[in-house]
mmCIF file of C-alpha atoms in Angstrom:
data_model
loop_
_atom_site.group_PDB
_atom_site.id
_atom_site.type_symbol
_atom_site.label_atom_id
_atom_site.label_comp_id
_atom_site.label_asym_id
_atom_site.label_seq_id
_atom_site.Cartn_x
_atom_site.Cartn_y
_atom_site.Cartn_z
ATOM 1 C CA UNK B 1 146.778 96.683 81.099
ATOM 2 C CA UNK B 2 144.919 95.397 77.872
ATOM 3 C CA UNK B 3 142.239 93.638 79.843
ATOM 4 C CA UNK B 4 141.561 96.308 82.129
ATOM 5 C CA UNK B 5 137.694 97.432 80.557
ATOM 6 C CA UNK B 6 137.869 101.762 79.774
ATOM 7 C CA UNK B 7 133.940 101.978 80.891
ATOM 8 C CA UNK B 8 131.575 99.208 82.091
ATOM 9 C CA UNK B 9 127.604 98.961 81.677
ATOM 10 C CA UNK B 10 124.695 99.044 83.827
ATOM 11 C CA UNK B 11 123.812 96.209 85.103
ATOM 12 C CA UNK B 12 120.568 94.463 83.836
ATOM 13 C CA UNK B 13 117.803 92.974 86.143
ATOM 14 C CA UNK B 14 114.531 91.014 85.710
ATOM 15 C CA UNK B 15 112.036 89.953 88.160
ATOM 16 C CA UNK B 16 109.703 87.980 88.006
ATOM 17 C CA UNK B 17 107.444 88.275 91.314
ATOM 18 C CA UNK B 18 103.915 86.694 92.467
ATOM 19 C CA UNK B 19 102.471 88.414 96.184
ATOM 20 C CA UNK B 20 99.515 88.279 98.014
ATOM 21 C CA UNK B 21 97.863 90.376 101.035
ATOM 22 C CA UNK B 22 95.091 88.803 102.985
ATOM 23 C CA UNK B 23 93.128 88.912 105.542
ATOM 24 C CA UNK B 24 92.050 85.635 107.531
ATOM 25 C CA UNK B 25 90.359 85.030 110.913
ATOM 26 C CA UNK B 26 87.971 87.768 111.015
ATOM 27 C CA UNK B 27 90.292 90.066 110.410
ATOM 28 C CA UNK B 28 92.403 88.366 113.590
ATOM 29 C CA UNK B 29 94.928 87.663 111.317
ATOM 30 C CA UNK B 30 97.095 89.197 108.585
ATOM 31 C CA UNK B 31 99.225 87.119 106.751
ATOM 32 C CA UNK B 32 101.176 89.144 103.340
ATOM 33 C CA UNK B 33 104.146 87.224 101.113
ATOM 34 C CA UNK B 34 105.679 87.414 97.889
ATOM 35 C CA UNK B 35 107.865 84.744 95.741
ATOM 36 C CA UNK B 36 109.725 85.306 93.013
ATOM 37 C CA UNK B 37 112.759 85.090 90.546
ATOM 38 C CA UNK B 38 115.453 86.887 89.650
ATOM 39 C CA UNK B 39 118.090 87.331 86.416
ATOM 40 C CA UNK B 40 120.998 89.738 87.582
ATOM 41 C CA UNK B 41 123.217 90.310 84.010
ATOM 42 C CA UNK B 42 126.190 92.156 84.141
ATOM 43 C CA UNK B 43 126.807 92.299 87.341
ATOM 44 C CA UNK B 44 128.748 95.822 88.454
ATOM 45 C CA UNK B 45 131.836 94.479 90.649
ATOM 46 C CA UNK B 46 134.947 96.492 92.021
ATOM 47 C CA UNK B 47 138.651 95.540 92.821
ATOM 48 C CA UNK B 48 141.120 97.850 94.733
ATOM 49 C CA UNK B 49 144.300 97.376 93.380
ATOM 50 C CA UNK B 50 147.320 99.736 95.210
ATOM 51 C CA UNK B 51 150.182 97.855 93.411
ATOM 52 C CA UNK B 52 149.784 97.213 89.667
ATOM 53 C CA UNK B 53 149.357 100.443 88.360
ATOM 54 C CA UNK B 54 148.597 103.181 90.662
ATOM 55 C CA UNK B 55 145.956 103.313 93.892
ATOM 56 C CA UNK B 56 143.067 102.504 91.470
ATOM 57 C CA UNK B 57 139.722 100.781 92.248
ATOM 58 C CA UNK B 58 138.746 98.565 88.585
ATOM 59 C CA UNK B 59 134.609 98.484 88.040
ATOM 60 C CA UNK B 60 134.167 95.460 85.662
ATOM 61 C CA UNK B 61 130.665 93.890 84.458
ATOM 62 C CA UNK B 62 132.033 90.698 86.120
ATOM 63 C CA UNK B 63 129.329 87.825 86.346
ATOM 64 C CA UNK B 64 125.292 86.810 86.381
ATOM 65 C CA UNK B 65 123.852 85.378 88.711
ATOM 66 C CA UNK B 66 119.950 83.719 89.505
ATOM 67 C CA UNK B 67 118.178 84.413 92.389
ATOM 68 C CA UNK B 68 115.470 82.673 93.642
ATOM 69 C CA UNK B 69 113.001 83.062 97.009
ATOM 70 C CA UNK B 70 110.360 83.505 99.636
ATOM 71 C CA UNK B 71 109.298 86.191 101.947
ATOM 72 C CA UNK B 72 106.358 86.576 104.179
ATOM 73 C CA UNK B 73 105.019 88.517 107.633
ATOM 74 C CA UNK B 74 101.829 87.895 109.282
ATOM 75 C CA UNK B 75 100.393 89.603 112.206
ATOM 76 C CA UNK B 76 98.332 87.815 114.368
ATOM 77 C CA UNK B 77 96.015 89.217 117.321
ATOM 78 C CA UNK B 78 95.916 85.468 119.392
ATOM 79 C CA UNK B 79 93.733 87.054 122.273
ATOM 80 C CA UNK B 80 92.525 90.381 123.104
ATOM 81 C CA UNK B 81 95.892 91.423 124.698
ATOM 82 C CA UNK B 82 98.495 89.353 122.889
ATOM 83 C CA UNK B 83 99.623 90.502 119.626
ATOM 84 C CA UNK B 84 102.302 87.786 117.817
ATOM 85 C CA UNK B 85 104.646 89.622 114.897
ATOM 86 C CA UNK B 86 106.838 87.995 112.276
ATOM 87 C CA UNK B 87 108.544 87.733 109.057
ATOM 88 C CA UNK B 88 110.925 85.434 107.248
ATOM 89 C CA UNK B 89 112.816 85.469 104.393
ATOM 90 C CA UNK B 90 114.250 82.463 102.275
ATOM 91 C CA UNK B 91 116.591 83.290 99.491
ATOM 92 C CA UNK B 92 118.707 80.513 97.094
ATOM 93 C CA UNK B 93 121.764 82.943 94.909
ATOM 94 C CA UNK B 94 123.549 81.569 92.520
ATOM 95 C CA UNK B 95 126.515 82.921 90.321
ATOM 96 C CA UNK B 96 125.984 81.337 86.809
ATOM 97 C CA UNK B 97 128.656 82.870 84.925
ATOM 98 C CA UNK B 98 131.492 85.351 85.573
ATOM 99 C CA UNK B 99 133.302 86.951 82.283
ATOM 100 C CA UNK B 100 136.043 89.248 84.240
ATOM 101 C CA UNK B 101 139.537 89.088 83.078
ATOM 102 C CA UNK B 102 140.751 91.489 85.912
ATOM 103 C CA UNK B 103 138.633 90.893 88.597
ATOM 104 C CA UNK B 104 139.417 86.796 90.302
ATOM 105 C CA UNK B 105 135.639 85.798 91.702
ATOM 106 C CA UNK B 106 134.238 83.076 93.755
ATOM 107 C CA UNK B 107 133.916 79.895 91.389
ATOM 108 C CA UNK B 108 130.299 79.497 89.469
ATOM 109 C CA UNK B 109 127.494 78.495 91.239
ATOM 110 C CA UNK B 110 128.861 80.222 94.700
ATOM 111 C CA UNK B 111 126.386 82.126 96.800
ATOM 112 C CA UNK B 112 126.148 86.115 96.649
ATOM 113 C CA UNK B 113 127.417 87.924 98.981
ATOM 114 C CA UNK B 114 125.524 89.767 102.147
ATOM 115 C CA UNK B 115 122.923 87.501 101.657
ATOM 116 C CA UNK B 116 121.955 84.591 103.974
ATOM 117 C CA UNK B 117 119.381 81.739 103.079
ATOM 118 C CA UNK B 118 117.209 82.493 105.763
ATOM 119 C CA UNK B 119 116.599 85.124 107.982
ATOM 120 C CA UNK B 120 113.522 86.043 110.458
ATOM 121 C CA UNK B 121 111.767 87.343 113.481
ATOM 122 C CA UNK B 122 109.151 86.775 115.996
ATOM 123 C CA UNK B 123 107.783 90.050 118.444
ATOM 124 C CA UNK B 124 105.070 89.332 120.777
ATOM 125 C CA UNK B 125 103.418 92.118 122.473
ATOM 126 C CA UNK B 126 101.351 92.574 125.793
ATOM 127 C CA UNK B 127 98.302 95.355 126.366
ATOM 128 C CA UNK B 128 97.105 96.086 129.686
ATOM 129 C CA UNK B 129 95.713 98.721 131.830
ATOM 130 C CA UNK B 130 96.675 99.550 135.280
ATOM 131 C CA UNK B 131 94.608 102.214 136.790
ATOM 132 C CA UNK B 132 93.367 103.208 133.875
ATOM 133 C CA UNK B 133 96.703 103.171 132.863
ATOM 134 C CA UNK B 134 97.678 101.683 129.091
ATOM 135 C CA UNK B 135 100.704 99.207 129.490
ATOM 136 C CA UNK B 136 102.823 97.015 127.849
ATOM 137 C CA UNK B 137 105.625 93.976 127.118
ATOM 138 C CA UNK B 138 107.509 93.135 124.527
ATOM 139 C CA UNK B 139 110.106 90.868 123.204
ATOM 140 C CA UNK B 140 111.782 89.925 120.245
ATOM 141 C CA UNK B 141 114.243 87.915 118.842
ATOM 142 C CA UNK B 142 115.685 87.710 115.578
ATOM 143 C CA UNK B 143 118.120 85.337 113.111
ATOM 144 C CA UNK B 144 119.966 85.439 110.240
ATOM 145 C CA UNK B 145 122.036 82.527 108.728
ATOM 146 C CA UNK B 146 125.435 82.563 107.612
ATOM 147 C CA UNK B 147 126.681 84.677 104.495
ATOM 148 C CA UNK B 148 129.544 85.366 102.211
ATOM 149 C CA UNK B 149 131.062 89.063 102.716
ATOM 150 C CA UNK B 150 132.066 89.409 98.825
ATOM 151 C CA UNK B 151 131.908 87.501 95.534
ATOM 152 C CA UNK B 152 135.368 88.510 94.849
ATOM 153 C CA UNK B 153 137.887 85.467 95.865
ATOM 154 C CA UNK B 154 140.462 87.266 97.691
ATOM 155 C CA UNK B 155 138.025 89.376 99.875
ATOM 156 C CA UNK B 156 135.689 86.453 100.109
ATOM 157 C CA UNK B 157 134.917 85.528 104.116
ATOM 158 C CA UNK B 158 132.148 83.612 105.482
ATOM 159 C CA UNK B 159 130.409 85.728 108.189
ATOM 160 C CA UNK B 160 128.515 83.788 110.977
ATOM 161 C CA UNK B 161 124.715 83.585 111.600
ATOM 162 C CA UNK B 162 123.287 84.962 114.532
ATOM 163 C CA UNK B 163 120.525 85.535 116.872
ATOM 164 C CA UNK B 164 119.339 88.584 118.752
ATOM 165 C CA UNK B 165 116.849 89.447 121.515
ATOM 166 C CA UNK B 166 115.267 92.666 122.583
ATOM 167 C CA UNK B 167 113.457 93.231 125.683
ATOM 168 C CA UNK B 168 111.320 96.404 126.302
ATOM 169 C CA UNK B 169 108.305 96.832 128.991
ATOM 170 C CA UNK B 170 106.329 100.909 128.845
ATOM 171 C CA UNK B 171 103.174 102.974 129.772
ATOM 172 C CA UNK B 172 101.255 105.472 128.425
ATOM 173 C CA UNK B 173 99.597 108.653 130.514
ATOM 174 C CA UNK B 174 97.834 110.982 129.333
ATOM 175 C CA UNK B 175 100.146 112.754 125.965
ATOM 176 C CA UNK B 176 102.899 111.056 127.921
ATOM 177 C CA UNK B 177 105.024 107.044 127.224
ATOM 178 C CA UNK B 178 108.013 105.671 129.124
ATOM 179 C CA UNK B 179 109.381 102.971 128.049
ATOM 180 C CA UNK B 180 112.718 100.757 129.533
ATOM 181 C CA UNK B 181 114.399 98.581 126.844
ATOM 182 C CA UNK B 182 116.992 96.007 126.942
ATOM 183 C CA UNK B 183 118.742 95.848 123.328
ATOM 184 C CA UNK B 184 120.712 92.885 122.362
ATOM 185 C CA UNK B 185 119.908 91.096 125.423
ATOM 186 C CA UNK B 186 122.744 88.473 125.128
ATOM 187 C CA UNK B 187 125.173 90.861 123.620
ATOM 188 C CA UNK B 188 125.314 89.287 120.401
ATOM 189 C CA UNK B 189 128.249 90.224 118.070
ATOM 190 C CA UNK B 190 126.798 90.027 115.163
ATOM 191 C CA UNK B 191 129.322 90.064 111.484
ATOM 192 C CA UNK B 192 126.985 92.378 109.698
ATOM 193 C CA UNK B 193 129.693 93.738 107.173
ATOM 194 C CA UNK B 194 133.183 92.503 106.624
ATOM 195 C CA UNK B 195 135.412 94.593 103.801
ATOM 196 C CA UNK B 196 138.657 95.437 102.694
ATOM 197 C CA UNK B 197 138.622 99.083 101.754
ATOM 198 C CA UNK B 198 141.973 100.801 101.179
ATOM 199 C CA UNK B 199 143.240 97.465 101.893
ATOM 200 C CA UNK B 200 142.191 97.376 105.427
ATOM 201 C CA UNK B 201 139.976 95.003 106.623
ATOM 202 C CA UNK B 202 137.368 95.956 108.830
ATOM 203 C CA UNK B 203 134.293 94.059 110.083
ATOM 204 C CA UNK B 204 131.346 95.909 111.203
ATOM 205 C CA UNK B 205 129.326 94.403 114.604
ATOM 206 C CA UNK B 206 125.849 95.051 115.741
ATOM 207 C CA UNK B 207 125.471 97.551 119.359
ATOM 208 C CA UNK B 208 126.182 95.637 121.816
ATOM 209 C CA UNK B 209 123.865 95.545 124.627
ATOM 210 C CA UNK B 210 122.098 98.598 125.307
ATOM 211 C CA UNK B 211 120.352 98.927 128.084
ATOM 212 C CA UNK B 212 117.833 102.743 128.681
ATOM 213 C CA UNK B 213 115.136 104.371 129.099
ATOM 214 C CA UNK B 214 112.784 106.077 126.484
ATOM 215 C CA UNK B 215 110.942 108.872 127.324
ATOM 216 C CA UNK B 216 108.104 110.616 124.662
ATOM 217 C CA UNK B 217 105.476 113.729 124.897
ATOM 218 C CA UNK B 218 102.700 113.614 122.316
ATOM 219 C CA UNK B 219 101.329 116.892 121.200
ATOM 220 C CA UNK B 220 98.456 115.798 119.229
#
């Protein structure tokens, strides 16, 4: 196998990044991002191959890519017992060159893989007391778009977006919480991972619902 590389490189990376931290509202709100842009050279990608030669797995510098995005969170206290949580990400991938001679890849100017354009979440949480009781309420819900499971063409599947909720309501006594939770309230299957190791596919799912009860002892 003449094209098959005897050692590969590490892979080079440069960022280029801009972020901020603030504090706005009298302090009522918190609001942190970053931006930034990314050079990925020599990109470190693997192919099982059980037929060819022998059960190997080839590691070839295979392509660059660009990467360019957003991210930000913010936390923001909206009244005296209402606390709103979230983040986002936005992220643009780009394959700008591949140079393998062993390894077949998704054409130039595909999307890398495990990554989807935008993803985010939203928590809100509710403080009260009950007989001098601390309580509270919380839900969440989060989303992800779409993504690619590999840059590699023949292991190359598109796994769906999704969207997640969490329920959990809990008190506080003394050194002592309880807490019931509801996660994955709509019992989401969510692609998180799909592969093809040893030739087998496999796709990996979120829990499914989970539905419990929490209970904590602090000693301090």
């Amino acid at each position: 196998y003449p094209t098959v590389p005897v050692t590969y490189d590490t892979d080079d990376v440069t960022n280029y990044e801009f972020g901020w931290k603030t504090m706005l509202a009298d302090g009522r709100v918190q609001w942190n991002g970053a931006a930034y842009y990314v050079e990925w050279d020599g990109m470190q990608t693997s192919r099982f191959d059980p037929i060819n030669v022998s059960i190997l797995t080839f590691i070839d510098n295979a392509a660059n890519s660009e990467i360019t995005g957003f991210e930000s969170d913010f936390v923001w206290s909206a009244t005296d017992h209402l606390t709103v949580y979230g983040a986002f990400a936005y992220i643009d991938t780009e394959l700008v060159a591949t140079n393998s001679e062993v390894i077949e890849l998704a054409p130039v100017g595909s999307e890398l893989a495990l990554t989807p354009k935008f993803a985010g979440n939203v928590r809100l949480r509710y403080d009260w007391s009950m007989a001098d009781m601390p309580m509270y309420a919380m839900g969440a819900l989060q989303y992800a778009d779409d993504s690619w499971s590999s840059i590699v063409a023949a292991d190359r599947r598109k796994q769906d977006s999704y969207t997640t909720v969490d329920l959990a309501l809990g008190a506080v006594r003394d050194n002592w919480n309880i807490e019931l939770f509801v996660r994955n309230l709509t019992d989401e299957r969510a692609e998180l991972f799909y592969n093809v190791q040893d030739d087998i596919p496999r796709i990996t799912t979120n829990r499914p619902r989970t539905i419990g009860v929490r209970v904590g002892f602090n000693y301090f």
